[in-house]
Amino acid sequence: MTIISRSEDLTILIAVADSGGFSAAAQQLNIQVAKVSRAVARVEEQLNTSIFNRTTRRVELTEEGRIFIEKAREGLEKLSEAEEWLKVRHQKPAGRLRIDSASPFVLHQLTPHIKSVHSITS
């Protein structure tokens, strides 16, 4: 599987679709209009299709553009969820813990805590 569109470009594309124009998207994202224009042109060139119908007064999604934006939005949301999951996963301790201790201490002091942690994570 090859992904030809950069996530930054897709974010810009979605902003154009949501805001209704290149200038509004640039203002919303706090970037230059030229950067918005380049990102849209890059995606359209890579996909060999027009995402937007442009007039001097407005920008409208083509039918292909509407479907692509919908799927790109879903994909970026899934990617964001995956990244968040990894961040949280790396914040939790993981792996095997070995404890060398006297049996009564393990039985009375550690085992109750291990059971409660195990039941929470299971």
Short mmCIF file of N, CA, C and O in Angstrom, two decimals:
data_model
loop_
_atom_site.label_atom_id
_atom_site.label_comp_id
_atom_site.label_asym_id
_atom_site.label_seq_id
_atom_site.Cartn_x
_atom_site.Cartn_y
_atom_site.Cartn_z
N MET A 1 0.84 -1.17 0.00
CA MET A 1 0.00 0.00 0.00
C MET A 1 0.89 1.24 0.00
O MET A 1 1.81 1.36 0.78
N THR A 2 0.58 2.16 -0.88
CA THR A 2 1.33 3.40 -0.98
C THR A 2 0.41 4.57 -0.68
O THR A 2 -0.66 4.68 -1.26
N ILE A 3 0.83 5.42 0.23
CA ILE A 3 0.08 6.64 0.53
C ILE A 3 0.86 7.79 -0.08
O ILE A 3 2.02 8.01 0.25
N ILE A 4 0.19 8.50 -0.99
CA ILE A 4 0.90 9.56 -1.70
C ILE A 4 0.66 10.94 -1.12
O ILE A 4 1.40 11.87 -1.39
N SER A 5 -0.37 11.08 -0.31
CA SER A 5 -0.70 12.40 0.26
C SER A 5 -0.14 12.53 1.67
O SER A 5 -0.26 11.62 2.47
N ARG A 6 0.46 13.68 1.96
CA ARG A 6 0.98 13.94 3.30
C ARG A 6 -0.17 14.36 4.20
O ARG A 6 -1.11 15.03 3.77
N SER A 7 -0.06 14.01 5.48
CA SER A 7 -1.15 14.34 6.41
C SER A 7 -1.32 15.85 6.55
O SER A 7 -2.44 16.34 6.69
N GLU A 8 -0.24 16.61 6.47
CA GLU A 8 -0.36 18.08 6.54
C GLU A 8 -1.18 18.61 5.37
O GLU A 8 -2.03 19.49 5.53
N ASP A 9 -0.91 18.07 4.18
CA ASP A 9 -1.67 18.49 3.00
C ASP A 9 -3.14 18.13 3.15
O ASP A 9 -4.02 18.91 2.78
N LEU A 10 -3.41 16.97 3.69
CA LEU A 10 -4.80 16.55 3.88
C LEU A 10 -5.51 17.43 4.90
O LEU A 10 -6.68 17.78 4.73
N THR A 11 -4.80 17.81 5.95
CA THR A 11 -5.36 18.71 6.96
C THR A 11 -5.71 20.05 6.31
O THR A 11 -6.78 20.62 6.58
N ILE A 12 -4.86 20.54 5.45
CA ILE A 12 -5.12 21.80 4.75
C ILE A 12 -6.31 21.64 3.81
O ILE A 12 -7.19 22.51 3.76
N LEU A 13 -6.36 20.54 3.09
CA LEU A 13 -7.48 20.26 2.18
C LEU A 13 -8.81 20.26 2.93
O LEU A 13 -9.79 20.86 2.48
N ILE A 14 -8.83 19.62 4.07
CA ILE A 14 -10.04 19.56 4.89
C ILE A 14 -10.42 20.95 5.39
O ILE A 14 -11.59 21.32 5.41
N ALA A 15 -9.43 21.74 5.75
CA ALA A 15 -9.70 23.11 6.21
C ALA A 15 -10.31 23.95 5.09
O ALA A 15 -11.23 24.74 5.32
N VAL A 16 -9.84 23.77 3.87
CA VAL A 16 -10.41 24.49 2.72
C VAL A 16 -11.86 24.07 2.52
O VAL A 16 -12.75 24.91 2.35
N ALA A 17 -12.10 22.77 2.59
CA ALA A 17 -13.47 22.27 2.41
C ALA A 17 -14.40 22.79 3.51
O ALA A 17 -15.53 23.19 3.23
N ASP A 18 -13.92 22.79 4.74
CA ASP A 18 -14.74 23.21 5.88
C ASP A 18 -14.99 24.72 5.90
O ASP A 18 -16.07 25.17 6.26
N SER A 19 -13.98 25.48 5.51
CA SER A 19 -14.10 26.94 5.58
C SER A 19 -14.67 27.55 4.31
O SER A 19 -15.11 28.70 4.33
N GLY A 20 -14.62 26.80 3.21
CA GLY A 20 -15.19 27.31 1.97
C GLY A 20 -14.26 28.14 1.11
O GLY A 20 -14.68 28.70 0.11
N GLY A 21 -12.99 28.22 1.49
CA GLY A 21 -12.06 28.98 0.67
C GLY A 21 -10.63 28.87 1.13
O GLY A 21 -10.35 28.49 2.26
N PHE A 22 -9.74 29.25 0.23
CA PHE A 22 -8.31 29.17 0.51
C PHE A 22 -7.90 30.19 1.56
O PHE A 22 -7.13 29.89 2.47
N SER A 23 -8.40 31.41 1.42
CA SER A 23 -8.04 32.47 2.38
C SER A 23 -8.54 32.15 3.78
O SER A 23 -7.82 32.33 4.76
N ALA A 24 -9.79 31.67 3.85
CA ALA A 24 -10.36 31.33 5.16
C ALA A 24 -9.59 30.18 5.80
O ALA A 24 -9.34 30.18 7.01
N ALA A 25 -9.20 29.20 4.99
CA ALA A 25 -8.42 28.07 5.52
C ALA A 25 -7.06 28.54 6.01
O ALA A 25 -6.59 28.11 7.06
N ALA A 26 -6.43 29.42 5.24
CA ALA A 26 -5.12 29.95 5.64
C ALA A 26 -5.23 30.70 6.96
O ALA A 26 -4.39 30.54 7.85
N GLN A 27 -6.27 31.49 7.09
CA GLN A 27 -6.46 32.24 8.33
C GLN A 27 -6.72 31.29 9.50
O GLN A 27 -6.17 31.45 10.58
N GLN A 28 -7.56 30.29 9.27
CA GLN A 28 -7.89 29.31 10.31
C GLN A 28 -6.65 28.55 10.77
O GLN A 28 -6.48 28.29 11.96
N LEU A 29 -5.78 28.18 9.83
CA LEU A 29 -4.58 27.41 10.15
C LEU A 29 -3.37 28.29 10.47
O LEU A 29 -2.30 27.76 10.80
N ASN A 30 -3.55 29.59 10.32
CA ASN A 30 -2.48 30.55 10.59
C ASN A 30 -1.27 30.30 9.69
O ASN A 30 -0.12 30.24 10.16
N ILE A 31 -1.54 30.12 8.40
CA ILE A 31 -0.48 29.93 7.41
C ILE A 31 -0.77 30.85 6.22
O ILE A 31 -1.84 31.46 6.14
N GLN A 32 0.16 30.92 5.29
CA GLN A 32 -0.01 31.77 4.12
C GLN A 32 -0.93 31.09 3.11
O GLN A 32 -0.95 29.87 2.99
N VAL A 33 -1.66 31.91 2.36
CA VAL A 33 -2.57 31.40 1.33
C VAL A 33 -1.79 30.60 0.29
O VAL A 33 -2.27 29.58 -0.22
N ALA A 34 -0.57 31.04 0.00
CA ALA A 34 0.26 30.33 -0.98
C ALA A 34 0.53 28.89 -0.54
O ALA A 34 0.54 27.97 -1.36
N LYS A 35 0.73 28.70 0.75
CA LYS A 35 0.96 27.33 1.26
C LYS A 35 -0.29 26.48 1.08
O LYS A 35 -0.21 25.30 0.74
N VAL A 36 -1.44 27.07 1.31
CA VAL A 36 -2.71 26.35 1.11
C VAL A 36 -2.84 25.97 -0.35
O VAL A 36 -3.15 24.82 -0.69
N SER A 37 -2.58 26.91 -1.23
CA SER A 37 -2.69 26.67 -2.66
C SER A 37 -1.74 25.57 -3.12
O SER A 37 -2.12 24.68 -3.90
N ARG A 38 -0.51 25.61 -2.63
CA ARG A 38 0.47 24.57 -3.00
C ARG A 38 0.05 23.19 -2.50
O ARG A 38 0.21 22.19 -3.20
N ALA A 39 -0.48 23.14 -1.29
CA ALA A 39 -0.91 21.84 -0.73
C ALA A 39 -2.05 21.25 -1.56
O ALA A 39 -2.04 20.05 -1.88
N VAL A 40 -3.03 22.08 -1.89
CA VAL A 40 -4.16 21.60 -2.70
C VAL A 40 -3.67 21.16 -4.07
O VAL A 40 -4.03 20.07 -4.55
N ALA A 41 -2.82 21.95 -4.69
CA ALA A 41 -2.29 21.59 -6.02
C ALA A 41 -1.50 20.29 -5.96
O ALA A 41 -1.62 19.43 -6.84
N ARG A 42 -0.72 20.11 -4.89
CA ARG A 42 0.10 18.90 -4.74
C ARG A 42 -0.80 17.66 -4.65
O ARG A 42 -0.56 16.66 -5.32
N VAL A 43 -1.84 17.73 -3.83
CA VAL A 43 -2.74 16.59 -3.67
C VAL A 43 -3.48 16.30 -4.98
O VAL A 43 -3.57 15.15 -5.41
N GLU A 44 -3.97 17.34 -5.62
CA GLU A 44 -4.69 17.15 -6.88
C GLU A 44 -3.78 16.55 -7.95
O GLU A 44 -4.19 15.67 -8.70
N GLU A 45 -2.54 16.98 -7.97
CA GLU A 45 -1.58 16.43 -8.93
C GLU A 45 -1.27 14.96 -8.63
O GLU A 45 -1.24 14.13 -9.52
N GLN A 46 -1.05 14.67 -7.35
CA GLN A 46 -0.73 13.30 -6.96
C GLN A 46 -1.89 12.35 -7.27
O GLN A 46 -1.68 11.21 -7.65
N LEU A 47 -3.11 12.83 -7.05
CA LEU A 47 -4.29 12.00 -7.28
C LEU A 47 -4.80 12.08 -8.71
O LEU A 47 -5.69 11.33 -9.10
N ASN A 48 -4.25 13.00 -9.47
CA ASN A 48 -4.66 13.21 -10.86
C ASN A 48 -6.17 13.47 -10.98
O ASN A 48 -6.84 12.90 -11.83
N THR A 49 -6.66 14.32 -10.09
CA THR A 49 -8.07 14.69 -10.11
C THR A 49 -8.26 16.05 -9.46
O THR A 49 -7.43 16.49 -8.68
N SER A 50 -9.35 16.70 -9.79
CA SER A 50 -9.68 17.99 -9.16
C SER A 50 -10.52 17.73 -7.93
O SER A 50 -11.54 17.05 -7.99
N ILE A 51 -10.08 18.27 -6.82
CA ILE A 51 -10.81 18.14 -5.56
C ILE A 51 -11.84 19.27 -5.45
O ILE A 51 -12.93 19.07 -4.92
N PHE A 52 -11.47 20.44 -5.97
CA PHE A 52 -12.33 21.62 -5.88
C PHE A 52 -12.64 22.18 -7.25
O PHE A 52 -11.79 22.17 -8.14
N ASN A 53 -13.85 22.72 -7.40
CA ASN A 53 -14.19 23.60 -8.51
C ASN A 53 -13.99 25.01 -7.98
O ASN A 53 -14.57 25.38 -6.96
N ARG A 54 -13.15 25.78 -8.68
CA ARG A 54 -12.82 27.12 -8.21
C ARG A 54 -13.45 28.17 -9.12
O ARG A 54 -13.39 28.05 -10.34
N THR A 55 -14.03 29.17 -8.52
CA THR A 55 -14.46 30.36 -9.24
C THR A 55 -13.83 31.55 -8.53
O THR A 55 -13.19 31.39 -7.49
N THR A 56 -14.02 32.72 -9.07
CA THR A 56 -13.44 33.91 -8.43
C THR A 56 -14.13 34.21 -7.11
O THR A 56 -13.58 34.87 -6.25
N ARG A 57 -15.35 33.70 -6.92
CA ARG A 57 -16.11 34.01 -5.71
C ARG A 57 -16.12 32.89 -4.67
O ARG A 57 -16.32 33.15 -3.50
N ARG A 58 -15.95 31.65 -5.10
CA ARG A 58 -16.01 30.56 -4.13
C ARG A 58 -15.30 29.29 -4.60
O ARG A 58 -14.94 29.16 -5.76
N VAL A 59 -15.17 28.40 -3.65
CA VAL A 59 -14.54 27.10 -3.89
C VAL A 59 -15.55 26.04 -3.47
O VAL A 59 -16.08 26.08 -2.36
N GLU A 60 -15.82 25.10 -4.38
CA GLU A 60 -16.77 24.02 -4.07
C GLU A 60 -16.09 22.68 -4.33
O GLU A 60 -15.29 22.55 -5.25
N LEU A 61 -16.46 21.71 -3.54
CA LEU A 61 -15.93 20.35 -3.74
C LEU A 61 -16.56 19.72 -4.98
O LEU A 61 -17.75 19.87 -5.23
N THR A 62 -15.72 19.00 -5.74
CA THR A 62 -16.26 18.16 -6.80
C THR A 62 -16.87 16.93 -6.13
O THR A 62 -16.68 16.70 -4.92
N GLU A 63 -17.57 16.11 -6.86
CA GLU A 63 -18.13 14.89 -6.28
C GLU A 63 -17.01 13.98 -5.79
O GLU A 63 -17.07 13.44 -4.69
N GLU A 64 -15.96 13.84 -6.59
CA GLU A 64 -14.80 13.04 -6.17
C GLU A 64 -14.14 13.67 -4.95
O GLU A 64 -13.70 12.98 -4.03
N GLY A 65 -14.06 15.00 -4.93
CA GLY A 65 -13.47 15.72 -3.81
C GLY A 65 -14.25 15.51 -2.53
O GLY A 65 -13.66 15.33 -1.45
N ARG A 66 -15.58 15.53 -2.61
CA ARG A 66 -16.42 15.33 -1.43
C ARG A 66 -16.17 13.95 -0.83
O ARG A 66 -15.97 13.82 0.38
N ILE A 67 -16.13 12.94 -1.66
CA ILE A 67 -15.89 11.58 -1.18
C ILE A 67 -14.47 11.45 -0.62
O ILE A 67 -14.26 10.85 0.44
N PHE A 68 -13.50 12.04 -1.34
CA PHE A 68 -12.12 11.96 -0.88
C PHE A 68 -11.93 12.66 0.46
O PHE A 68 -11.28 12.11 1.36
N ILE A 69 -12.51 13.84 0.62
CA ILE A 69 -12.40 14.59 1.87
C ILE A 69 -13.00 13.78 3.02
O ILE A 69 -12.44 13.70 4.12
N GLU A 70 -14.15 13.18 2.76
CA GLU A 70 -14.81 12.36 3.80
C GLU A 70 -13.91 11.22 4.24
O GLU A 70 -13.71 10.99 5.43
N LYS A 71 -13.31 10.53 3.28
CA LYS A 71 -12.44 9.40 3.60
C LYS A 71 -11.12 9.87 4.22
O LYS A 71 -10.60 9.22 5.12
N ALA A 72 -10.60 10.99 3.76
CA ALA A 72 -9.36 11.54 4.33
C ALA A 72 -9.58 11.95 5.77
O ALA A 72 -8.73 11.71 6.63
N ARG A 73 -10.73 12.55 6.04
CA ARG A 73 -11.05 12.95 7.42
C ARG A 73 -11.09 11.72 8.32
O ARG A 73 -10.53 11.71 9.41
N GLU A 74 -11.74 10.65 7.86
CA GLU A 74 -11.80 9.40 8.64
C GLU A 74 -10.40 8.84 8.85
O GLU A 74 -10.07 8.39 9.95
N GLY A 75 -9.60 8.86 7.81
CA GLY A 75 -8.24 8.33 7.91
C GLY A 75 -7.38 9.11 8.88
O GLY A 75 -6.64 8.51 9.68
N LEU A 76 -7.47 10.42 8.84
CA LEU A 76 -6.69 11.25 9.77
C LEU A 76 -7.15 11.04 11.20
O LEU A 76 -6.33 11.04 12.13
N GLU A 77 -8.46 10.84 11.40
CA GLU A 77 -8.96 10.57 12.75
C GLU A 77 -8.43 9.24 13.26
O GLU A 77 -8.01 9.13 14.41
N LYS A 78 -8.41 8.22 12.39
CA LYS A 78 -7.87 6.91 12.79
C LYS A 78 -6.38 7.01 13.09
O LYS A 78 -5.90 6.41 14.06
N LEU A 79 -5.66 7.75 12.29
CA LEU A 79 -4.22 7.94 12.51
C LEU A 79 -3.98 8.65 13.84
O LEU A 79 -3.11 8.25 14.61
N SER A 80 -4.79 9.65 14.13
CA SER A 80 -4.67 10.37 15.39
C SER A 80 -4.96 9.45 16.58
O SER A 80 -4.26 9.49 17.59
N GLU A 81 -5.98 8.61 16.45
CA GLU A 81 -6.31 7.64 17.51
C GLU A 81 -5.16 6.67 17.73
O GLU A 81 -4.82 6.36 18.87
N ALA A 82 -4.56 6.20 16.64
CA ALA A 82 -3.44 5.26 16.75
C ALA A 82 -2.25 5.90 17.43
O ALA A 82 -1.60 5.29 18.29
N GLU A 83 -1.95 7.15 17.07
CA GLU A 83 -0.84 7.85 17.71
C GLU A 83 -1.11 8.08 19.20
O GLU A 83 -0.22 7.91 20.03
N GLU A 84 -2.33 8.45 19.53
CA GLU A 84 -2.70 8.67 20.94
C GLU A 84 -2.59 7.36 21.73
O GLU A 84 -2.11 7.35 22.85
N TRP A 85 -3.03 6.28 21.13
CA TRP A 85 -2.95 4.97 21.78
C TRP A 85 -1.49 4.62 22.09
O TRP A 85 -1.18 4.16 23.19
N LEU A 86 -0.61 4.87 21.13
CA LEU A 86 0.81 4.58 21.36
C LEU A 86 1.40 5.46 22.45
O LEU A 86 2.17 4.98 23.28
N LYS A 87 1.03 6.73 22.47
CA LYS A 87 1.53 7.63 23.51
C LYS A 87 1.12 7.14 24.89
O LYS A 87 1.93 7.08 25.81
N VAL A 88 -0.14 6.78 25.04
CA VAL A 88 -0.65 6.29 26.32
C VAL A 88 0.02 4.98 26.68
O VAL A 88 0.42 4.76 27.82
N ARG A 89 0.16 4.11 25.71
CA ARG A 89 0.77 2.79 25.95
C ARG A 89 2.20 2.94 26.46
O ARG A 89 2.63 2.20 27.33
N HIS A 90 2.93 3.89 25.92
CA HIS A 90 4.33 4.07 26.33
C HIS A 90 4.44 4.77 27.68
O HIS A 90 5.51 4.77 28.28
N GLN A 91 3.38 5.35 28.17
CA GLN A 91 3.40 6.00 29.47
C GLN A 91 3.19 5.00 30.60
O GLN A 91 3.54 5.27 31.74
N LYS A 92 2.59 3.86 30.29
CA LYS A 92 2.34 2.83 31.31
C LYS A 92 3.53 1.90 31.42
O LYS A 92 4.11 1.50 30.41
N PRO A 93 3.89 1.52 32.65
CA PRO A 93 4.96 0.52 32.81
C PRO A 93 4.51 -0.80 32.19
O PRO A 93 3.34 -1.16 32.25
N ALA A 94 5.45 -1.50 31.61
CA ALA A 94 5.12 -2.78 30.98
C ALA A 94 6.31 -3.71 31.14
O ALA A 94 7.43 -3.28 31.36
N GLY A 95 6.03 -4.98 31.02
CA GLY A 95 7.11 -5.96 31.09
C GLY A 95 7.02 -6.82 32.33
O GLY A 95 6.11 -6.70 33.15
N ARG A 96 7.97 -7.68 32.47
CA ARG A 96 8.00 -8.60 33.58
C ARG A 96 8.72 -7.98 34.76
O ARG A 96 9.78 -7.38 34.61
N LEU A 97 8.13 -8.14 35.93
CA LEU A 97 8.72 -7.64 37.18
C LEU A 97 9.10 -8.85 38.02
O LEU A 97 8.26 -9.69 38.32
N ARG A 98 10.36 -8.93 38.38
CA ARG A 98 10.81 -10.02 39.24
C ARG A 98 11.15 -9.45 40.61
O ARG A 98 11.84 -8.45 40.72
N ILE A 99 10.65 -10.12 41.65
CA ILE A 99 10.87 -9.67 43.01
C ILE A 99 11.51 -10.81 43.79
O ILE A 99 10.98 -11.92 43.80
N ASP A 100 12.60 -10.51 44.42
CA ASP A 100 13.27 -11.49 45.26
C ASP A 100 13.00 -11.08 46.70
O ASP A 100 13.49 -10.07 47.18
N SER A 101 12.15 -11.88 47.38
CA SER A 101 11.75 -11.52 48.73
C SER A 101 11.34 -12.78 49.48
O SER A 101 11.09 -13.83 48.88
N ALA A 102 11.20 -12.64 50.76
CA ALA A 102 10.74 -13.76 51.59
C ALA A 102 9.28 -14.07 51.24
O ALA A 102 8.48 -13.17 51.00
N SER A 103 8.94 -15.34 51.23
CA SER A 103 7.59 -15.77 50.87
C SER A 103 6.48 -15.12 51.68
O SER A 103 5.47 -14.71 51.10
N PRO A 104 6.58 -15.00 53.01
CA PRO A 104 5.49 -14.35 53.75
C PRO A 104 5.24 -12.91 53.31
O PRO A 104 4.11 -12.46 53.21
N PHE A 105 6.31 -12.18 53.01
CA PHE A 105 6.15 -10.81 52.55
C PHE A 105 5.41 -10.77 51.22
O PHE A 105 4.48 -9.99 51.03
N VAL A 106 5.82 -11.62 50.30
CA VAL A 106 5.17 -11.68 48.98
C VAL A 106 3.71 -12.05 49.15
O VAL A 106 2.82 -11.42 48.57
N LEU A 107 3.43 -13.06 49.95
CA LEU A 107 2.07 -13.56 50.13
C LEU A 107 1.15 -12.51 50.77
O LEU A 107 0.05 -12.28 50.30
N HIS A 108 1.62 -11.84 51.80
CA HIS A 108 0.75 -10.93 52.55
C HIS A 108 0.81 -9.47 52.08
O HIS A 108 -0.18 -8.74 52.24
N GLN A 109 1.92 -9.05 51.54
CA GLN A 109 2.06 -7.64 51.17
C GLN A 109 1.92 -7.38 49.66
O GLN A 109 1.30 -6.40 49.27
N LEU A 110 2.48 -8.25 48.84
CA LEU A 110 2.47 -7.98 47.40
C LEU A 110 1.29 -8.60 46.66
O LEU A 110 0.70 -7.97 45.79
N THR A 111 0.96 -9.81 47.01
CA THR A 111 -0.09 -10.53 46.28
C THR A 111 -1.42 -9.77 46.25
O THR A 111 -2.03 -9.69 45.18
N PRO A 112 -1.90 -9.19 47.33
CA PRO A 112 -3.16 -8.45 47.24
C PRO A 112 -3.12 -7.29 46.23
O PRO A 112 -4.09 -7.02 45.54
N HIS A 113 -1.98 -6.65 46.14
CA HIS A 113 -1.85 -5.54 45.18
C HIS A 113 -1.76 -6.03 43.75
O HIS A 113 -2.31 -5.41 42.84
N ILE A 114 -1.08 -7.13 43.56
CA ILE A 114 -0.94 -7.69 42.22
C ILE A 114 -2.30 -8.14 41.70
O ILE A 114 -2.66 -7.88 40.57
N LYS A 115 -3.09 -8.75 42.53
CA LYS A 115 -4.44 -9.18 42.13
C LYS A 115 -5.30 -7.99 41.76
O LYS A 115 -6.00 -8.02 40.75
N SER A 116 -5.22 -6.90 42.53
CA SER A 116 -6.06 -5.74 42.22
C SER A 116 -5.61 -5.06 40.93
O SER A 116 -6.42 -4.63 40.14
N VAL A 117 -4.33 -5.00 40.67
CA VAL A 117 -3.83 -4.43 39.42
C VAL A 117 -4.21 -5.32 38.26
O VAL A 117 -4.67 -4.86 37.23
N HIS A 118 -4.08 -6.64 38.45
CA HIS A 118 -4.42 -7.58 37.39
C HIS A 118 -5.89 -7.50 37.05
O HIS A 118 -6.25 -7.50 35.88
N SER A 119 -6.74 -7.37 38.03
CA SER A 119 -8.18 -7.32 37.75
C SER A 119 -8.57 -6.02 37.07
O SER A 119 -9.49 -5.97 36.28
N ILE A 120 -7.83 -4.93 37.30
CA ILE A 120 -8.12 -3.66 36.65
C ILE A 120 -7.73 -3.72 35.17
O ILE A 120 -8.43 -3.23 34.31
N THR A 121 -6.58 -4.34 34.87
CA THR A 121 -6.10 -4.37 33.51
C THR A 121 -6.69 -5.48 32.69
O THR A 121 -6.57 -5.50 31.48
N SER A 122 -7.32 -6.45 33.32
CA SER A 122 -7.89 -7.57 32.56
C SER A 122 -9.22 -7.22 31.95
O SER A 122 -9.95 -6.42 32.35
#
